[in-house]
Amino acid sequence: MEIQTSYEPELTADGSWTMRNHEIDECFHSAMGAEKEAKQLYLEPALPWLSTPMASVTVLDVGLGLGYNAISLVDWWHKNRASAAKEIHLVSLEKDVDLIRAFTASKGAWQQNWAKERLDYLSCFGAWHDTDKNYTAKYEADGSSFQWTIIAGDALNADLSSWQLDVVWQDAFSPQKNPRLWSVKWFEKLKNHSNPNVCLFTYSVAGTVKRSLEAAGWNYEKIKRSDATHKKQWLRAKLNPMKERGYEHT
Ligand SMILES: C[S@@+](CC[C@H](N)C(=O)[O-])C[C@H]1O[C@@H](n2cnc3c(N)ncnc32)[C@H](O)[C@@H]1O
């Protein structure tokens, strides 16, 4: 039986379901496709990091939401272990405990047409207890490991001290509707827990986002796709080495 959340399911153009948050009148994904967005905007750009042999890679999933970005990585790892980094850590942040509970139990309305193998990956989580703050699933095979931690609560208060981030998927609701997760303070927090060669990917190219990134010590560039895709451009950001060391950028 479905676990109810306060959102309403909407079918997207690629056949995957998203949810509408009526409180802020925004969907979790673009109407063109939740699954397509996860693959094209987040998974594919991270493949150079994820495919580094012998390495340990940490991905921060900002806004677990319906779990499309996260599950696309889990699925990729199960199918590409031989060419994947030896150790992958996926850290998902989500403040809505009802969503986490529905997602990890495979009982979200948006999961109704998910492939069985995707739902099976989630069985590692067992039962979600409301009192839990961190929840971890671990997959191991052929000398490779994949550890997935979901941290419940406000991302701005999340304890990230156990990780050094290599890839950040910044997928919060829009800067107009959720400005705290696009603030200078937030991007500074990300910087403080990142490796120097970290790369951040986000769908938003809004001026406020670019200004916050810059003020927090990130250099951004606009990525353009020339092939037929629903999202024509998004942002990739790296740390500004001068600011990272405490010098002002000139
Ligand atoms: C656009 S959705 C993410 C979609 C998701 N990445 C996916 O693949 O389905 C944004 C998510 O961020 C969560 N969120 C918003 N503010 C937050 C905060 N301060 N801390 C943690 N999560 C937050 C929302 O509850 C929502 O689930």
Short mmCIF file of C-alpha atoms and ligand atoms in Angstrom, two decimals:
data_model
loop_
_atom_site.label_atom_id
_atom_site.label_comp_id
_atom_site.label_asym_id
_atom_site.label_seq_id
_atom_site.Cartn_x
_atom_site.Cartn_y
_atom_site.Cartn_z
CA MET A 1 0.00 0.00 0.00
CA GLU A 2 1.15 3.52 -0.83
CA ILE A 3 2.55 5.76 1.89
CA GLN A 4 0.86 9.15 1.58
CA THR A 5 2.89 12.34 1.27
CA SER A 6 1.59 15.87 0.95
CA TYR A 7 2.34 16.00 -2.79
CA GLU A 8 0.35 15.07 -5.87
CA PRO A 9 1.68 12.75 -8.62
CA GLU A 10 2.12 14.13 -12.16
CA LEU A 11 3.25 12.12 -15.15
CA THR A 12 6.21 13.58 -17.07
CA ALA A 13 6.91 13.26 -20.79
CA ASP A 14 9.37 10.38 -20.47
CA GLY A 15 6.81 8.23 -18.64
CA SER A 16 8.28 8.73 -15.15
CA TRP A 17 6.23 10.28 -12.34
CA THR A 18 7.10 13.44 -10.50
CA MET A 19 5.16 15.09 -7.63
CA ARG A 20 3.72 18.58 -7.35
CA ASN A 21 4.36 20.50 -4.17
CA HIS A 22 1.22 22.67 -3.98
CA GLU A 23 2.55 24.69 -1.08
CA ILE A 24 5.15 26.30 -3.34
CA ASP A 25 3.40 25.42 -6.62
CA GLU A 26 6.42 23.63 -8.04
CA CYS A 27 7.15 20.11 -9.23
CA PHE A 28 10.17 18.07 -8.17
CA HIS A 29 11.23 17.75 -11.82
CA SER A 30 10.69 19.38 -15.17
CA ALA A 31 7.65 18.21 -17.13
CA MET A 32 9.98 16.78 -19.77
CA GLY A 33 11.05 13.85 -17.59
CA ALA A 34 12.18 13.04 -14.06
CA GLU A 35 14.26 10.08 -15.13
CA LYS A 36 15.75 11.87 -18.11
CA GLU A 37 16.73 14.82 -15.92
CA ALA A 38 18.49 12.53 -13.41
CA LYS A 39 20.46 10.87 -16.18
CA GLN A 40 21.35 13.89 -18.30
CA LEU A 41 21.91 16.60 -15.73
CA TYR A 42 23.40 14.66 -12.86
CA LEU A 43 24.55 11.11 -13.59
CA GLU A 44 26.24 11.56 -16.96
CA PRO A 45 28.28 14.66 -16.03
CA ALA A 46 29.57 12.82 -12.93
CA LEU A 47 30.78 9.76 -14.84
CA PRO A 48 34.42 10.96 -15.19
CA TRP A 49 34.63 10.91 -11.35
CA LEU A 50 32.63 7.73 -10.86
CA SER A 51 34.63 5.81 -13.43
CA THR A 52 38.07 6.56 -11.96
CA PRO A 53 39.60 3.15 -11.28
CA MET A 54 40.96 2.43 -7.78
CA ALA A 55 39.50 5.65 -6.39
CA SER A 56 37.13 6.51 -3.59
CA VAL A 57 34.47 9.01 -4.70
CA THR A 58 31.90 10.88 -2.61
CA VAL A 59 28.75 12.32 -4.20
CA LEU A 60 26.49 14.72 -2.29
CA ASP A 61 22.86 14.53 -3.38
CA VAL A 62 21.29 17.81 -2.23
CA GLY A 63 17.56 17.14 -2.01
CA LEU A 64 16.96 13.37 -2.16
CA GLY A 65 13.35 14.22 -3.07
CA LEU A 66 11.84 11.34 -5.02
CA GLY A 67 15.25 9.71 -5.27
CA TYR A 68 15.64 9.78 -9.06
CA ASN A 69 19.20 11.13 -9.00
CA ALA A 70 20.25 8.79 -6.21
CA ILE A 71 18.68 5.64 -7.65
CA SER A 72 20.13 6.37 -11.10
CA LEU A 73 23.60 6.24 -9.51
CA VAL A 74 22.85 3.04 -7.57
CA ASP A 75 21.52 1.47 -10.76
CA TRP A 76 24.57 2.61 -12.75
CA TRP A 77 26.91 1.13 -10.11
CA HIS A 78 25.16 -2.23 -10.15
CA LYS A 79 25.56 -2.40 -13.92
CA ASN A 80 29.06 -0.89 -14.24
CA ARG A 81 30.95 -2.07 -11.16
CA ALA A 82 33.86 -3.36 -13.24
CA SER A 83 34.70 0.14 -14.50
CA ALA A 84 33.57 2.08 -11.41
CA ALA A 85 35.61 3.62 -8.61
CA LYS A 86 36.38 0.97 -5.97
CA GLU A 87 34.52 2.86 -3.27
CA ILE A 88 31.54 5.11 -3.84
CA HIS A 89 29.83 7.08 -1.08
CA LEU A 90 26.48 8.66 -1.85
CA VAL A 91 25.21 11.11 0.76
CA SER A 92 21.61 12.26 0.29
CA LEU A 93 20.13 15.18 2.24
CA GLU A 94 16.38 15.47 2.77
CA LYS A 95 14.30 17.37 5.29
CA ASP A 96 10.97 15.67 4.56
CA VAL A 97 10.87 12.46 6.61
CA ASP A 98 7.57 11.31 5.03
CA LEU A 99 9.27 11.33 1.64
CA ILE A 100 12.23 9.32 2.94
CA ARG A 101 9.92 6.82 4.58
CA ALA A 102 7.84 6.33 1.42
CA PHE A 103 10.89 6.19 -0.84
CA THR A 104 12.94 3.68 1.17
CA ALA A 105 9.87 1.43 1.59
CA SER A 106 9.24 1.64 -2.21
CA LYS A 107 5.75 2.87 -1.42
CA GLY A 108 5.81 6.35 -2.94
CA ALA A 109 3.06 7.18 -5.47
CA TRP A 110 5.79 8.15 -7.97
CA GLN A 111 7.37 4.68 -7.73
CA GLN A 112 4.31 2.90 -9.15
CA ASN A 113 5.99 2.09 -12.50
CA TRP A 114 9.59 1.69 -11.31
CA ALA A 115 11.48 -1.38 -12.51
CA LYS A 116 11.61 -4.18 -9.94
CA GLU A 117 15.41 -4.06 -9.73
CA ARG A 118 15.28 -0.38 -8.70
CA LEU A 119 12.80 -1.19 -5.95
CA ASP A 120 14.96 -4.15 -4.91
CA TYR A 121 17.98 -1.87 -4.39
CA LEU A 122 15.94 -0.04 -1.74
CA SER A 123 15.22 -3.17 0.28
CA CYS A 124 18.71 -2.74 1.83
CA PHE A 125 17.31 0.12 3.89
CA GLY A 126 14.90 -2.03 5.92
CA ALA A 127 12.35 -0.10 7.96
CA TRP A 128 12.69 3.64 8.39
CA HIS A 129 12.16 4.92 11.92
CA ASP A 130 11.14 8.53 12.43
CA THR A 131 13.77 8.94 15.10
CA ASP A 132 16.59 8.04 12.72
CA LYS A 133 18.76 10.87 11.56
CA ASN A 134 21.10 8.98 9.27
CA TYR A 135 20.16 5.90 7.36
CA THR A 136 22.63 3.74 5.49
CA ALA A 137 22.49 1.02 2.86
CA LYS A 138 25.59 -0.79 1.69
CA TYR A 139 26.18 -2.84 -1.45
CA GLU A 140 29.35 -4.85 -1.96
CA ALA A 141 30.48 -7.03 -4.84
CA ASP A 142 33.69 -8.07 -6.59
CA GLY A 143 35.90 -6.00 -4.28
CA SER A 144 33.88 -2.81 -4.86
CA SER A 145 31.61 -1.08 -2.40
CA PHE A 146 28.82 1.44 -2.53
CA GLN A 147 27.66 3.09 0.66
CA TRP A 148 24.53 5.23 0.66
CA THR A 149 23.69 7.45 3.59
CA ILE A 150 20.48 9.46 3.84
CA ILE A 151 20.64 12.31 6.34
CA ALA A 152 17.20 13.48 7.49
CA GLY A 153 16.75 17.13 8.45
CA ASP A 154 17.71 20.58 7.29
CA ALA A 155 20.72 20.37 4.97
CA LEU A 156 22.17 23.54 6.48
CA ASN A 157 22.55 21.69 9.80
CA ALA A 158 23.73 18.38 8.35
CA ASP A 159 26.96 17.03 9.79
CA LEU A 160 29.14 16.42 6.72
CA SER A 161 32.38 16.06 8.67
CA SER A 162 32.79 12.38 7.72
CA TRP A 163 33.11 13.16 4.02
CA GLN A 164 35.25 15.03 1.51
CA LEU A 165 33.00 15.79 -1.42
CA ASP A 166 34.07 15.10 -5.00
CA VAL A 167 30.75 15.69 -6.76
CA VAL A 168 27.79 17.80 -5.61
CA TRP A 169 24.34 17.45 -7.17
CA GLN A 170 22.64 20.70 -6.24
CA ASP A 171 18.97 19.90 -6.91
CA ALA A 172 16.92 21.98 -4.50
CA PHE A 173 13.61 23.63 -5.34
CA SER A 174 14.07 26.88 -7.25
CA PRO A 175 16.07 29.80 -5.77
CA GLN A 176 12.84 31.86 -5.60
CA LYS A 177 11.04 29.18 -3.59
CA ASN A 178 13.93 27.82 -1.53
CA PRO A 179 16.58 30.58 -1.28
CA ARG A 180 18.35 29.12 1.79
CA LEU A 181 19.70 26.22 -0.26
CA TRP A 182 21.18 28.63 -2.82
CA SER A 183 22.69 31.04 -0.31
CA VAL A 184 26.31 32.05 0.13
CA LYS A 185 26.22 30.32 3.53
CA TRP A 186 25.14 27.04 1.93
CA PHE A 187 27.75 27.17 -0.85
CA GLU A 188 30.42 28.01 1.75
CA LYS A 189 29.40 24.97 3.76
CA LEU A 190 29.76 22.82 0.64
CA LYS A 191 33.17 24.32 -0.06
CA ASN A 192 34.35 23.56 3.48
CA HIS A 193 33.55 19.86 3.07
CA SER A 194 34.91 19.44 -0.45
CA ASN A 195 38.07 18.16 -2.03
CA PRO A 196 39.93 20.85 -4.02
CA ASN A 197 38.94 19.22 -7.32
CA VAL A 198 35.22 19.02 -6.45
CA CYS A 199 32.65 19.64 -9.17
CA LEU A 200 29.11 20.91 -8.51
CA PHE A 201 26.28 20.45 -11.02
CA THR A 202 22.96 22.25 -10.94
CA TYR A 203 20.00 22.88 -13.22
CA SER A 204 19.63 26.53 -12.23
CA VAL A 205 21.38 29.25 -14.20
CA ALA A 206 19.69 32.06 -12.24
CA GLY A 207 21.68 35.23 -11.56
CA THR A 208 21.22 34.84 -7.79
CA VAL A 209 22.74 31.37 -7.93
CA LYS A 210 25.77 32.57 -9.87
CA ARG A 211 26.31 35.46 -7.46
CA SER A 212 26.04 33.19 -4.39
CA LEU A 213 28.45 30.68 -5.88
CA GLU A 214 30.97 33.38 -6.72
CA ALA A 215 30.73 35.02 -3.30
CA ALA A 216 31.32 31.63 -1.66
CA GLY A 217 34.47 30.97 -3.68
CA TRP A 218 33.18 28.88 -6.59
CA ASN A 219 33.86 29.46 -10.29
CA TYR A 220 30.93 28.52 -12.48
CA GLU A 221 30.51 27.90 -16.17
CA LYS A 222 27.42 27.42 -18.24
CA ILE A 223 27.16 24.05 -19.94
CA LYS A 224 25.32 24.02 -23.23
CA ARG A 225 23.99 20.98 -24.98
CA SER A 226 23.66 21.06 -28.73
CA ASP A 227 21.88 17.70 -29.06
CA ALA A 228 18.15 17.29 -28.69
CA THR A 229 17.57 17.43 -24.98
CA HIS A 230 14.98 19.08 -22.80
CA LYS A 231 17.42 21.18 -20.81
CA LYS A 232 19.54 23.43 -22.99
CA GLN A 233 21.89 24.72 -20.33
CA TRP A 234 22.90 24.27 -16.72
CA LEU A 235 25.80 25.15 -14.44
CA ARG A 236 29.00 23.41 -13.49
CA ALA A 237 31.04 24.96 -10.68
CA LYS A 238 34.52 24.31 -9.34
CA LEU A 239 36.38 25.81 -6.43
CA ASN A 240 38.23 29.01 -7.02
CA PRO A 241 41.77 28.09 -5.89
CA MET A 242 42.63 31.67 -4.83
CA LYS A 243 39.57 32.14 -2.62
CA GLU A 244 39.89 28.63 -1.27
CA ARG A 245 43.28 29.64 0.14
CA GLY A 246 41.94 32.86 1.60
CA TYR A 247 43.00 35.25 -1.20
CA GLU A 248 40.60 37.59 -2.92
CA HIS A 249 39.85 36.95 -6.57
CA THR A 250 41.01 39.80 -8.84
C1 LIG B 1 13.68 19.39 -6.51
S1 LIG B 1 13.50 18.30 -5.16
C2 LIG B 1 14.81 17.12 -5.41
C3 LIG B 1 14.56 16.09 -6.46
C4 LIG B 1 15.49 14.90 -6.32
N1 LIG B 1 16.88 15.29 -6.46
C5 LIG B 1 15.15 13.73 -7.18
O1 LIG B 1 16.06 13.18 -7.82
O2 LIG B 1 14.00 13.30 -7.17
C6 LIG B 1 14.13 19.23 -3.79
C7 LIG B 1 14.12 18.47 -2.47
O3 LIG B 1 14.86 19.23 -1.52
C8 LIG B 1 14.26 19.07 -0.24
N2 LIG B 1 14.66 20.20 0.62
C9 LIG B 1 14.23 21.49 0.56
N3 LIG B 1 14.83 22.23 1.50
C10 LIG B 1 15.65 21.41 2.17
C11 LIG B 1 16.55 21.59 3.26
N4 LIG B 1 16.70 22.79 3.84
N5 LIG B 1 17.24 20.53 3.69
C12 LIG B 1 17.10 19.30 3.12
N6 LIG B 1 16.26 19.07 2.07
C13 LIG B 1 15.56 20.10 1.61
C14 LIG B 1 12.77 19.07 -0.55
O4 LIG B 1 12.03 18.47 0.50
C15 LIG B 1 12.76 18.27 -1.85
O5 LIG B 1 12.54 16.90 -1.59
#
